[in-house]
Short mmCIF file of N, CA and C in Angstrom, two decimals:
data_model
loop_
_atom_site.label_atom_id
_atom_site.label_comp_id
_atom_site.label_asym_id
_atom_site.label_seq_id
_atom_site.Cartn_x
_atom_site.Cartn_y
_atom_site.Cartn_z
N UNK U 1 0.81 -1.17 0.00
CA UNK U 1 0.00 0.00 0.00
C UNK U 1 0.86 1.25 0.00
N UNK U 2 1.97 1.25 0.73
CA UNK U 2 2.85 2.40 0.76
C UNK U 2 3.46 2.66 -0.61
N UNK U 3 3.71 1.60 -1.34
CA UNK U 3 4.30 1.72 -2.67
C UNK U 3 3.38 2.52 -3.60
N UNK U 4 2.09 2.24 -3.57
CA UNK U 4 1.13 2.93 -4.41
C UNK U 4 1.08 4.41 -4.09
N UNK U 5 1.07 4.76 -2.86
CA UNK U 5 1.03 6.16 -2.46
C UNK U 5 2.28 6.90 -2.90
N UNK U 6 3.40 6.28 -2.81
CA UNK U 6 4.65 6.90 -3.23
C UNK U 6 4.62 7.17 -4.73
N UNK U 7 4.09 6.26 -5.48
CA UNK U 7 3.98 6.44 -6.93
C UNK U 7 3.10 7.63 -7.24
N UNK U 8 1.97 7.75 -6.58
CA UNK U 8 1.06 8.88 -6.81
C UNK U 8 1.74 10.19 -6.41
N UNK U 9 2.51 10.19 -5.33
CA UNK U 9 3.21 11.40 -4.91
C UNK U 9 4.24 11.82 -5.95
N UNK U 10 4.93 10.87 -6.55
CA UNK U 10 5.92 11.19 -7.59
C UNK U 10 5.23 11.75 -8.82
N UNK U 11 4.11 11.15 -9.24
CA UNK U 11 3.36 11.67 -10.39
C UNK U 11 2.87 13.09 -10.11
N UNK U 12 2.42 13.33 -8.88
CA UNK U 12 1.97 14.67 -8.52
C UNK U 12 3.11 15.67 -8.58
N UNK U 13 4.28 15.28 -8.11
CA UNK U 13 5.45 16.17 -8.14
C UNK U 13 5.87 16.45 -9.58
N UNK U 14 5.79 15.46 -10.46
CA UNK U 14 6.17 15.65 -11.86
C UNK U 14 5.19 16.60 -12.55
N UNK U 15 3.94 16.51 -12.23
CA UNK U 15 2.94 17.39 -12.83
C UNK U 15 3.19 18.84 -12.43
N UNK U 16 3.45 19.08 -11.19
CA UNK U 16 3.71 20.43 -10.72
C UNK U 16 4.97 21.00 -11.37
N UNK U 17 6.03 20.20 -11.44
CA UNK U 17 7.27 20.72 -12.03
C UNK U 17 7.11 20.94 -13.52
N UNK U 18 6.26 20.19 -14.19
CA UNK U 18 6.06 20.39 -15.62
C UNK U 18 5.31 21.69 -15.89
N UNK U 19 4.46 22.10 -14.98
CA UNK U 19 3.68 23.31 -15.16
C UNK U 19 4.47 24.55 -14.75
N UNK U 20 5.34 24.42 -13.76
CA UNK U 20 6.05 25.56 -13.20
C UNK U 20 6.81 26.39 -14.22
N UNK U 21 7.53 25.83 -15.22
CA UNK U 21 8.27 26.68 -16.15
C UNK U 21 7.37 27.59 -17.01
N UNK U 22 6.07 27.32 -17.07
CA UNK U 22 5.19 28.14 -17.90
C UNK U 22 4.71 29.39 -17.18
N UNK U 23 5.02 29.55 -15.92
CA UNK U 23 4.56 30.71 -15.16
C UNK U 23 5.28 31.98 -15.60
N UNK U 24 4.56 33.10 -15.57
CA UNK U 24 5.13 34.40 -15.90
C UNK U 24 5.07 35.23 -14.62
N UNK U 25 6.22 35.75 -14.20
CA UNK U 25 6.27 36.46 -12.92
C UNK U 25 6.35 37.98 -13.10
N UNK U 26 7.10 38.48 -14.06
CA UNK U 26 7.38 39.91 -14.12
C UNK U 26 6.57 40.64 -15.18
N UNK U 27 5.82 39.95 -16.01
CA UNK U 27 5.10 40.63 -17.08
C UNK U 27 3.75 39.98 -17.29
N UNK U 28 2.87 40.69 -17.97
CA UNK U 28 1.57 40.13 -18.34
C UNK U 28 1.59 39.83 -19.82
N UNK U 29 0.87 38.83 -20.18
CA UNK U 29 0.79 38.46 -21.58
C UNK U 29 -0.67 38.17 -21.90
N UNK U 30 -1.16 38.74 -22.98
CA UNK U 30 -2.54 38.53 -23.38
C UNK U 30 -2.59 37.97 -24.79
N UNK U 31 -3.48 37.07 -24.99
CA UNK U 31 -3.71 36.52 -26.32
C UNK U 31 -5.20 36.64 -26.60
N UNK U 32 -5.54 37.34 -27.65
CA UNK U 32 -6.95 37.51 -28.02
C UNK U 32 -7.33 36.42 -28.99
N UNK U 33 -8.39 35.75 -28.70
CA UNK U 33 -8.89 34.69 -29.57
C UNK U 33 -10.31 35.03 -29.94
N UNK U 34 -10.61 35.01 -31.24
CA UNK U 34 -11.97 35.30 -31.70
C UNK U 34 -12.43 34.22 -32.65
N UNK U 35 -13.68 33.90 -32.56
CA UNK U 35 -14.32 33.03 -33.54
C UNK U 35 -15.66 33.65 -33.83
N UNK U 36 -15.88 34.02 -35.07
CA UNK U 36 -17.12 34.67 -35.46
C UNK U 36 -17.82 33.74 -36.43
N UNK U 37 -18.95 33.22 -36.02
CA UNK U 37 -19.66 32.28 -36.88
C UNK U 37 -20.20 33.00 -38.09
N UNK U 38 -20.06 32.38 -39.22
CA UNK U 38 -20.60 32.94 -40.44
C UNK U 38 -19.86 34.15 -40.96
N UNK U 39 -18.64 34.40 -40.55
CA UNK U 39 -17.91 35.58 -40.99
C UNK U 39 -17.16 35.30 -42.29
N UNK U 40 -17.14 36.29 -43.16
CA UNK U 40 -16.46 36.20 -44.44
C UNK U 40 -15.58 37.43 -44.58
N UNK U 41 -14.34 37.26 -44.98
CA UNK U 41 -13.45 38.38 -45.23
C UNK U 41 -13.12 38.40 -46.72
N UNK U 42 -13.93 39.09 -47.53
CA UNK U 42 -13.73 39.06 -48.98
C UNK U 42 -12.40 39.66 -49.43
N UNK U 43 -11.86 40.61 -48.68
CA UNK U 43 -10.60 41.25 -49.07
C UNK U 43 -9.38 40.52 -48.57
N UNK U 44 -9.55 39.36 -47.96
CA UNK U 44 -8.43 38.61 -47.41
C UNK U 44 -8.29 38.87 -45.92
N UNK U 45 -7.44 38.11 -45.27
CA UNK U 45 -7.29 38.17 -43.82
C UNK U 45 -6.82 39.51 -43.28
N UNK U 46 -6.08 40.28 -44.06
CA UNK U 46 -5.56 41.55 -43.57
C UNK U 46 -6.30 42.76 -44.16
N UNK U 47 -7.50 42.56 -44.66
CA UNK U 47 -8.26 43.63 -45.31
C UNK U 47 -8.78 44.67 -44.32
N UNK U 48 -8.86 44.33 -43.05
CA UNK U 48 -9.34 45.28 -42.05
C UNK U 48 -10.84 45.22 -41.82
N UNK U 49 -11.53 44.29 -42.46
CA UNK U 49 -12.97 44.17 -42.28
C UNK U 49 -13.42 42.74 -42.53
N UNK U 50 -14.63 42.45 -42.10
CA UNK U 50 -15.27 41.18 -42.41
C UNK U 50 -16.78 41.41 -42.48
N UNK U 51 -17.49 40.46 -43.03
CA UNK U 51 -18.94 40.53 -43.15
C UNK U 51 -19.52 39.33 -42.44
N UNK U 52 -20.46 39.58 -41.53
CA UNK U 52 -21.16 38.47 -40.90
C UNK U 52 -22.36 38.11 -41.77
N UNK U 53 -22.57 36.83 -41.94
CA UNK U 53 -23.71 36.38 -42.72
C UNK U 53 -24.68 35.63 -41.81
N UNK U 54 -25.94 35.52 -42.22
CA UNK U 54 -26.93 34.88 -41.34
C UNK U 54 -26.59 33.42 -41.05
N UNK U 55 -26.98 32.99 -39.87
CA UNK U 55 -26.82 31.58 -39.53
C UNK U 55 -28.00 30.80 -40.09
N UNK U 56 -28.09 29.57 -39.73
CA UNK U 56 -29.15 28.71 -40.25
C UNK U 56 -30.53 29.28 -39.98
N UNK U 57 -31.43 29.02 -40.90
CA UNK U 57 -32.84 29.41 -40.75
C UNK U 57 -33.60 28.18 -40.26
N UNK U 58 -34.38 28.36 -39.21
CA UNK U 58 -35.19 27.27 -38.69
C UNK U 58 -36.64 27.74 -38.67
N UNK U 59 -37.42 27.30 -39.64
CA UNK U 59 -38.83 27.66 -39.69
C UNK U 59 -39.62 26.79 -38.72
N UNK U 60 -40.59 27.40 -38.04
CA UNK U 60 -41.48 26.66 -37.15
C UNK U 60 -42.89 26.58 -37.71
N UNK U 61 -43.27 27.62 -38.47
CA UNK U 61 -44.61 27.69 -39.04
C UNK U 61 -44.61 28.73 -40.16
N UNK U 62 -45.77 29.01 -40.74
CA UNK U 62 -45.84 29.97 -41.84
C UNK U 62 -46.13 31.39 -41.38
N UNK U 63 -46.38 31.60 -40.11
CA UNK U 63 -46.70 32.95 -39.65
C UNK U 63 -45.50 33.71 -39.09
N UNK U 64 -44.55 32.99 -38.48
CA UNK U 64 -43.38 33.65 -37.90
C UNK U 64 -42.36 34.03 -38.97
N UNK U 65 -41.66 35.13 -38.72
CA UNK U 65 -40.57 35.56 -39.59
C UNK U 65 -39.26 35.41 -38.84
N UNK U 66 -38.23 34.98 -39.54
CA UNK U 66 -36.92 34.74 -38.94
C UNK U 66 -35.96 35.81 -39.46
N UNK U 67 -35.36 36.57 -38.55
CA UNK U 67 -34.44 37.65 -38.93
C UNK U 67 -33.17 37.09 -39.58
N UNK U 68 -32.75 37.72 -40.67
CA UNK U 68 -31.52 37.37 -41.38
C UNK U 68 -30.69 38.63 -41.51
N UNK U 69 -29.59 38.72 -40.75
CA UNK U 69 -28.83 39.96 -40.63
C UNK U 69 -27.42 39.80 -41.20
N UNK U 70 -27.01 40.75 -42.04
CA UNK U 70 -25.65 40.85 -42.55
C UNK U 70 -25.05 42.13 -42.01
N UNK U 71 -23.78 42.07 -41.58
CA UNK U 71 -23.12 43.26 -41.03
C UNK U 71 -21.71 43.39 -41.56
N UNK U 72 -21.32 44.63 -41.84
CA UNK U 72 -19.95 44.97 -42.21
C UNK U 72 -19.26 45.45 -40.94
N UNK U 73 -18.15 44.78 -40.55
CA UNK U 73 -17.49 45.11 -39.30
C UNK U 73 -15.98 45.24 -39.50
N UNK U 74 -15.36 46.03 -38.63
CA UNK U 74 -13.90 46.20 -38.64
C UNK U 74 -13.26 45.06 -37.86
N UNK U 75 -12.15 44.52 -38.38
CA UNK U 75 -11.45 43.47 -37.64
C UNK U 75 -10.80 44.03 -36.38
N UNK U 76 -10.40 45.28 -36.43
CA UNK U 76 -9.84 45.95 -35.26
C UNK U 76 -10.77 47.11 -34.92
N UNK U 77 -11.55 46.96 -33.87
CA UNK U 77 -12.54 47.98 -33.51
C UNK U 77 -11.90 49.33 -33.21
N UNK U 78 -10.65 49.35 -32.75
CA UNK U 78 -9.96 50.61 -32.46
C UNK U 78 -9.62 51.39 -33.73
N UNK U 79 -9.34 50.70 -34.81
CA UNK U 79 -9.01 51.36 -36.08
C UNK U 79 -10.25 51.71 -36.89
N UNK U 80 -11.30 50.94 -36.74
CA UNK U 80 -12.53 51.18 -37.50
C UNK U 80 -12.40 50.71 -38.94
N UNK U 81 -13.43 51.00 -39.71
CA UNK U 81 -13.47 50.62 -41.13
C UNK U 81 -12.78 51.67 -41.99
N UNK U 82 -12.16 51.25 -43.08
CA UNK U 82 -11.59 52.24 -44.00
C UNK U 82 -12.71 53.05 -44.66
N UNK U 83 -12.46 54.32 -44.93
CA UNK U 83 -13.45 55.17 -45.60
C UNK U 83 -13.67 54.69 -47.04
N UNK U 84 -14.93 54.77 -47.48
CA UNK U 84 -15.26 54.45 -48.86
C UNK U 84 -15.31 52.96 -49.19
N UNK U 85 -15.29 52.11 -48.19
CA UNK U 85 -15.36 50.67 -48.42
C UNK U 85 -16.80 50.29 -48.77
N UNK U 86 -16.97 49.51 -49.83
CA UNK U 86 -18.30 49.04 -50.22
C UNK U 86 -18.19 47.61 -50.72
N UNK U 87 -19.11 46.76 -50.24
CA UNK U 87 -19.16 45.37 -50.69
C UNK U 87 -20.59 45.04 -51.13
N UNK U 88 -20.70 44.41 -52.28
CA UNK U 88 -21.99 43.96 -52.79
C UNK U 88 -22.24 42.55 -52.29
N UNK U 89 -23.50 42.28 -51.94
CA UNK U 89 -23.87 40.97 -51.44
C UNK U 89 -24.99 40.42 -52.32
N UNK U 90 -24.81 39.18 -52.76
CA UNK U 90 -25.86 38.46 -53.47
C UNK U 90 -26.11 37.14 -52.76
N UNK U 91 -27.27 36.55 -53.01
CA UNK U 91 -27.61 35.26 -52.42
C UNK U 91 -28.23 34.39 -53.51
N UNK U 92 -27.92 33.11 -53.46
CA UNK U 92 -28.55 32.17 -54.38
C UNK U 92 -29.06 30.97 -53.59
N UNK U 93 -30.10 30.36 -54.11
CA UNK U 93 -30.73 29.21 -53.48
C UNK U 93 -30.47 27.98 -54.34
N UNK U 94 -30.08 26.90 -53.73
CA UNK U 94 -29.82 25.66 -54.47
C UNK U 94 -31.08 25.08 -55.08
N UNK U 95 -32.25 25.37 -54.47
CA UNK U 95 -33.50 24.77 -54.94
C UNK U 95 -34.57 25.80 -55.30
N UNK U 96 -34.17 27.01 -55.66
CA UNK U 96 -35.15 28.01 -56.08
C UNK U 96 -36.08 28.48 -55.00
N UNK U 97 -35.55 28.74 -53.80
CA UNK U 97 -36.32 29.23 -52.65
C UNK U 97 -37.40 28.24 -52.24
N UNK U 98 -37.03 26.97 -52.25
CA UNK U 98 -37.92 25.90 -51.79
C UNK U 98 -37.11 24.97 -50.90
N UNK U 99 -37.70 24.57 -49.79
CA UNK U 99 -37.08 23.54 -48.97
C UNK U 99 -37.69 22.20 -49.37
N UNK U 100 -36.86 21.19 -49.45
CA UNK U 100 -37.30 19.90 -49.95
C UNK U 100 -36.97 18.79 -48.96
N UNK U 101 -37.85 17.79 -48.88
CA UNK U 101 -37.60 16.64 -48.03
C UNK U 101 -37.34 15.39 -48.84
N UNK U 102 -37.40 15.50 -50.14
CA UNK U 102 -37.24 14.31 -50.98
C UNK U 102 -38.58 13.64 -51.18
N UNK U 103 -38.93 12.71 -50.31
CA UNK U 103 -40.16 11.93 -50.49
C UNK U 103 -41.44 12.66 -50.09
N UNK U 104 -41.33 13.79 -49.36
CA UNK U 104 -42.53 14.52 -48.94
C UNK U 104 -42.68 15.87 -49.63
N UNK U 105 -42.03 16.04 -50.74
CA UNK U 105 -42.20 17.24 -51.56
C UNK U 105 -41.36 18.42 -51.12
N UNK U 106 -41.81 19.59 -51.55
CA UNK U 106 -41.09 20.82 -51.25
C UNK U 106 -42.05 21.92 -50.82
N UNK U 107 -41.51 22.89 -50.07
CA UNK U 107 -42.29 24.00 -49.55
C UNK U 107 -41.62 25.30 -49.94
N UNK U 108 -42.41 26.29 -50.36
CA UNK U 108 -41.86 27.58 -50.75
C UNK U 108 -41.56 28.45 -49.54
N UNK U 109 -40.53 29.28 -49.68
CA UNK U 109 -40.21 30.27 -48.65
C UNK U 109 -39.64 31.49 -49.35
N UNK U 110 -39.47 32.58 -48.59
CA UNK U 110 -38.82 33.77 -49.13
C UNK U 110 -37.96 34.43 -48.08
N UNK U 111 -36.96 35.17 -48.57
CA UNK U 111 -36.14 36.01 -47.70
C UNK U 111 -36.19 37.40 -48.33
N UNK U 112 -36.77 38.34 -47.60
CA UNK U 112 -36.97 39.70 -48.12
C UNK U 112 -35.99 40.66 -47.44
N UNK U 113 -35.06 41.20 -48.24
CA UNK U 113 -34.09 42.18 -47.74
C UNK U 113 -34.47 43.60 -48.12
N UNK U 114 -35.56 43.78 -48.85
CA UNK U 114 -35.88 45.10 -49.40
C UNK U 114 -36.37 46.10 -48.37
N UNK U 115 -36.75 45.66 -47.19
CA UNK U 115 -37.25 46.60 -46.18
C UNK U 115 -36.24 46.89 -45.08
N UNK U 116 -35.08 46.22 -45.08
CA UNK U 116 -34.12 46.37 -43.99
C UNK U 116 -32.76 46.85 -44.44
N UNK U 117 -32.73 47.80 -45.39
CA UNK U 117 -31.46 48.36 -45.85
C UNK U 117 -30.93 47.72 -47.11
N UNK U 118 -31.60 46.69 -47.60
CA UNK U 118 -31.17 46.01 -48.82
C UNK U 118 -32.10 46.30 -49.97
N UNK U 119 -31.91 45.56 -51.04
CA UNK U 119 -32.69 45.83 -52.24
C UNK U 119 -33.41 44.62 -52.79
N UNK U 120 -33.06 43.42 -52.37
CA UNK U 120 -33.58 42.23 -53.03
C UNK U 120 -34.53 41.40 -52.21
N UNK U 121 -35.22 40.51 -52.94
CA UNK U 121 -36.12 39.55 -52.34
C UNK U 121 -35.89 38.21 -53.03
N UNK U 122 -35.61 37.20 -52.25
CA UNK U 122 -35.41 35.85 -52.77
C UNK U 122 -36.68 35.06 -52.54
N UNK U 123 -37.32 34.64 -53.63
CA UNK U 123 -38.45 33.73 -53.54
C UNK U 123 -38.55 32.96 -54.86
N UNK U 124 -39.52 32.06 -54.97
CA UNK U 124 -39.57 31.21 -56.15
C UNK U 124 -39.89 31.96 -57.44
N UNK U 125 -40.40 33.17 -57.34
CA UNK U 125 -40.72 33.94 -58.55
C UNK U 125 -39.68 35.00 -58.89
N UNK U 126 -38.61 35.10 -58.10
CA UNK U 126 -37.58 36.10 -58.35
C UNK U 126 -36.88 35.81 -59.68
N UNK U 127 -36.83 36.79 -60.59
CA UNK U 127 -36.12 36.57 -61.85
C UNK U 127 -34.66 36.21 -61.58
N UNK U 128 -34.19 35.21 -62.29
CA UNK U 128 -32.80 34.79 -62.12
C UNK U 128 -32.60 33.78 -61.03
N UNK U 129 -33.59 33.57 -60.16
CA UNK U 129 -33.44 32.60 -59.08
C UNK U 129 -33.42 31.20 -59.67
N UNK U 130 -32.57 30.30 -59.31
CA UNK U 130 -31.73 30.32 -58.13
C UNK U 130 -30.37 30.98 -58.34
N UNK U 131 -30.16 31.67 -59.45
CA UNK U 131 -28.90 32.40 -59.62
C UNK U 131 -28.84 33.52 -58.60
N UNK U 132 -27.75 34.25 -58.59
CA UNK U 132 -27.53 35.28 -57.58
C UNK U 132 -28.60 36.37 -57.63
N UNK U 133 -29.25 36.58 -56.49
CA UNK U 133 -30.23 37.64 -56.32
C UNK U 133 -29.56 38.71 -55.48
N UNK U 134 -29.67 39.96 -55.88
CA UNK U 134 -29.01 41.05 -55.15
C UNK U 134 -29.66 41.25 -53.79
N UNK U 135 -28.82 41.21 -52.74
CA UNK U 135 -29.26 41.50 -51.39
C UNK U 135 -29.12 42.99 -51.12
N UNK U 136 -27.99 43.57 -51.52
CA UNK U 136 -27.73 44.98 -51.33
C UNK U 136 -26.24 45.25 -51.20
N UNK U 137 -25.93 46.49 -50.82
CA UNK U 137 -24.54 46.91 -50.66
C UNK U 137 -24.31 47.36 -49.23
N UNK U 138 -23.28 46.81 -48.61
CA UNK U 138 -22.83 47.25 -47.30
C UNK U 138 -21.70 48.23 -47.53
N UNK U 139 -21.71 49.37 -46.81
CA UNK U 139 -20.65 50.34 -47.05
C UNK U 139 -20.33 51.14 -45.80
N UNK U 140 -19.06 51.54 -45.72
CA UNK U 140 -18.61 52.40 -44.63
C UNK U 140 -18.83 53.85 -45.04
N UNK U 141 -18.55 54.77 -44.13
CA UNK U 141 -18.66 56.20 -44.44
C UNK U 141 -17.67 56.57 -45.55
N UNK U 142 -18.03 57.54 -46.37
CA UNK U 142 -17.11 57.99 -47.41
C UNK U 142 -16.03 58.91 -46.84
N UNK U 143 -16.35 59.61 -45.75
CA UNK U 143 -15.36 60.43 -45.05
C UNK U 143 -15.84 60.66 -43.63
N UNK U 144 -15.02 61.29 -42.82
CA UNK U 144 -15.34 61.48 -41.40
C UNK U 144 -16.53 62.39 -41.17
N UNK U 145 -16.81 63.28 -42.12
CA UNK U 145 -17.86 64.29 -41.91
C UNK U 145 -19.26 63.79 -42.28
N UNK U 146 -19.38 62.75 -43.09
CA UNK U 146 -20.70 62.31 -43.53
C UNK U 146 -21.17 61.07 -42.78
N UNK U 147 -22.46 60.89 -42.76
CA UNK U 147 -23.08 59.73 -42.11
C UNK U 147 -23.78 58.87 -43.16
N UNK U 148 -23.09 58.52 -44.23
CA UNK U 148 -23.71 57.79 -45.33
C UNK U 148 -23.43 56.29 -45.31
N UNK U 149 -23.08 55.76 -44.18
CA UNK U 149 -22.75 54.33 -44.07
C UNK U 149 -24.01 53.48 -44.08
N UNK U 150 -23.87 52.27 -44.58
CA UNK U 150 -24.92 51.25 -44.51
C UNK U 150 -24.22 49.97 -44.03
N UNK U 151 -24.07 49.84 -42.72
CA UNK U 151 -23.29 48.74 -42.15
C UNK U 151 -24.09 47.47 -41.93
N UNK U 152 -25.42 47.56 -42.03
CA UNK U 152 -26.28 46.42 -41.74
C UNK U 152 -27.39 46.29 -42.77
N UNK U 153 -27.64 45.08 -43.18
CA UNK U 153 -28.82 44.76 -43.99
C UNK U 153 -29.55 43.65 -43.24
N UNK U 154 -30.83 43.88 -42.96
CA UNK U 154 -31.61 42.91 -42.22
C UNK U 154 -32.79 42.45 -43.07
N UNK U 155 -32.87 41.15 -43.26
CA UNK U 155 -33.97 40.57 -44.00
C UNK U 155 -34.86 39.75 -43.10
N UNK U 156 -35.99 39.37 -43.64
CA UNK U 156 -36.94 38.53 -42.93
C UNK U 156 -37.23 37.29 -43.77
N UNK U 157 -36.97 36.12 -43.21
CA UNK U 157 -37.27 34.86 -43.90
C UNK U 157 -38.61 34.34 -43.39
N UNK U 158 -39.41 33.82 -44.33
CA UNK U 158 -40.72 33.31 -43.94
C UNK U 158 -41.09 32.11 -44.81
N UNK U 159 -41.57 31.06 -44.17
CA UNK U 159 -42.09 29.89 -44.86
C UNK U 159 -43.44 30.24 -45.43
N UNK U 160 -43.69 29.90 -46.70
CA UNK U 160 -44.92 30.31 -47.37
C UNK U 160 -45.99 29.23 -47.44
N UNK U 161 -45.65 27.98 -47.16
CA UNK U 161 -46.66 26.93 -47.17
C UNK U 161 -46.33 25.86 -46.14
N UNK U 162 -47.38 25.22 -45.65
CA UNK U 162 -47.22 24.16 -44.65
C UNK U 162 -46.98 22.82 -45.32
N UNK U 163 -46.41 21.89 -44.56
CA UNK U 163 -46.23 20.52 -45.05
C UNK U 163 -47.60 19.88 -45.24
N UNK U 164 -47.68 18.96 -46.18
CA UNK U 164 -48.94 18.28 -46.47
C UNK U 164 -49.37 17.42 -45.30
N UNK U 165 -50.68 17.23 -45.17
CA UNK U 165 -51.20 16.35 -44.13
C UNK U 165 -50.61 14.97 -44.35
N UNK U 166 -50.30 14.32 -43.26
CA UNK U 166 -49.72 12.98 -43.35
C UNK U 166 -48.20 12.97 -43.34
N UNK U 167 -47.58 14.18 -43.39
CA UNK U 167 -46.12 14.23 -43.31
C UNK U 167 -45.72 13.90 -41.88
N UNK U 168 -44.88 12.89 -41.68
CA UNK U 168 -44.51 12.50 -40.31
C UNK U 168 -43.81 13.63 -39.56
N UNK U 169 -44.08 13.72 -38.27
CA UNK U 169 -43.39 14.70 -37.43
C UNK U 169 -41.90 14.41 -37.46
N UNK U 170 -41.11 15.47 -37.47
CA UNK U 170 -39.66 15.32 -37.50
C UNK U 170 -39.08 15.26 -38.90
N UNK U 171 -39.93 15.30 -39.94
CA UNK U 171 -39.43 15.30 -41.32
C UNK U 171 -38.68 16.59 -41.57
N UNK U 172 -37.49 16.51 -42.13
CA UNK U 172 -36.66 17.68 -42.39
C UNK U 172 -36.77 18.10 -43.85
N UNK U 173 -37.05 19.38 -44.05
CA UNK U 173 -37.06 19.99 -45.38
C UNK U 173 -35.85 20.92 -45.43
N UNK U 174 -35.05 20.86 -46.50
CA UNK U 174 -33.81 21.62 -46.54
C UNK U 174 -33.58 22.32 -47.87
N UNK U 175 -32.83 23.40 -47.82
CA UNK U 175 -32.31 24.11 -48.98
C UNK U 175 -30.96 24.67 -48.54
N UNK U 176 -30.18 25.16 -49.48
CA UNK U 176 -28.89 25.73 -49.17
C UNK U 176 -28.79 27.11 -49.82
N UNK U 177 -28.54 28.13 -48.99
CA UNK U 177 -28.33 29.49 -49.50
C UNK U 177 -26.83 29.76 -49.56
N UNK U 178 -26.40 30.38 -50.65
CA UNK U 178 -24.99 30.75 -50.81
C UNK U 178 -24.92 32.25 -50.93
N UNK U 179 -24.20 32.91 -50.00
CA UNK U 179 -23.99 34.36 -50.03
C UNK U 179 -22.65 34.62 -50.71
N UNK U 180 -22.67 35.52 -51.68
CA UNK U 180 -21.44 35.93 -52.36
C UNK U 180 -21.19 37.39 -52.04
N UNK U 181 -19.98 37.69 -51.58
CA UNK U 181 -19.63 39.04 -51.16
C UNK U 181 -18.47 39.51 -52.02
N UNK U 182 -18.69 40.64 -52.71
CA UNK U 182 -17.70 41.15 -53.64
C UNK U 182 -17.37 42.60 -53.29
N UNK U 183 -16.09 42.87 -53.08
CA UNK U 183 -15.66 44.25 -52.79
C UNK U 183 -15.72 45.07 -54.07
N UNK U 184 -16.28 46.27 -53.96
CA UNK U 184 -16.38 47.16 -55.14
C UNK U 184 -15.04 47.80 -55.43
#
């Protein structure tokens, strides 16, 4: 029994000594770590900005609307966005603004950006759909004196029809939206 305890004491001592060299006594060190879901940096990693894109849409019924928000943000909040920056945003649907379950058909939906700072509406009747439909342009101020920025575009997604009677509960209907962001 004494042998086992001695072994545990040695392992404990090794663990402490392995951690000790990592201690910092005379200085502070900070490491900033960020993870932004749905973020896209069209100008590359050092462009000074990124665009957040909407996360997954989860419809519950045909009456509720689900917010879809895009934002232009500075990678370094202290520096801010460069003046005159503008990015165009388009969206395309893999199935023409319809969610599909395969054996239980498809349901129409729409995402309307025209009332929240954008210009486009994605639905099954949109010309060019499922090709790129214009969402709008996100832009920073042109100079320090003007307030002409459009940093956010907010859309509303809504399911337009219910699943047919007899569709089993838990059946998943899916589509894939692709956002394309192009710096002007």
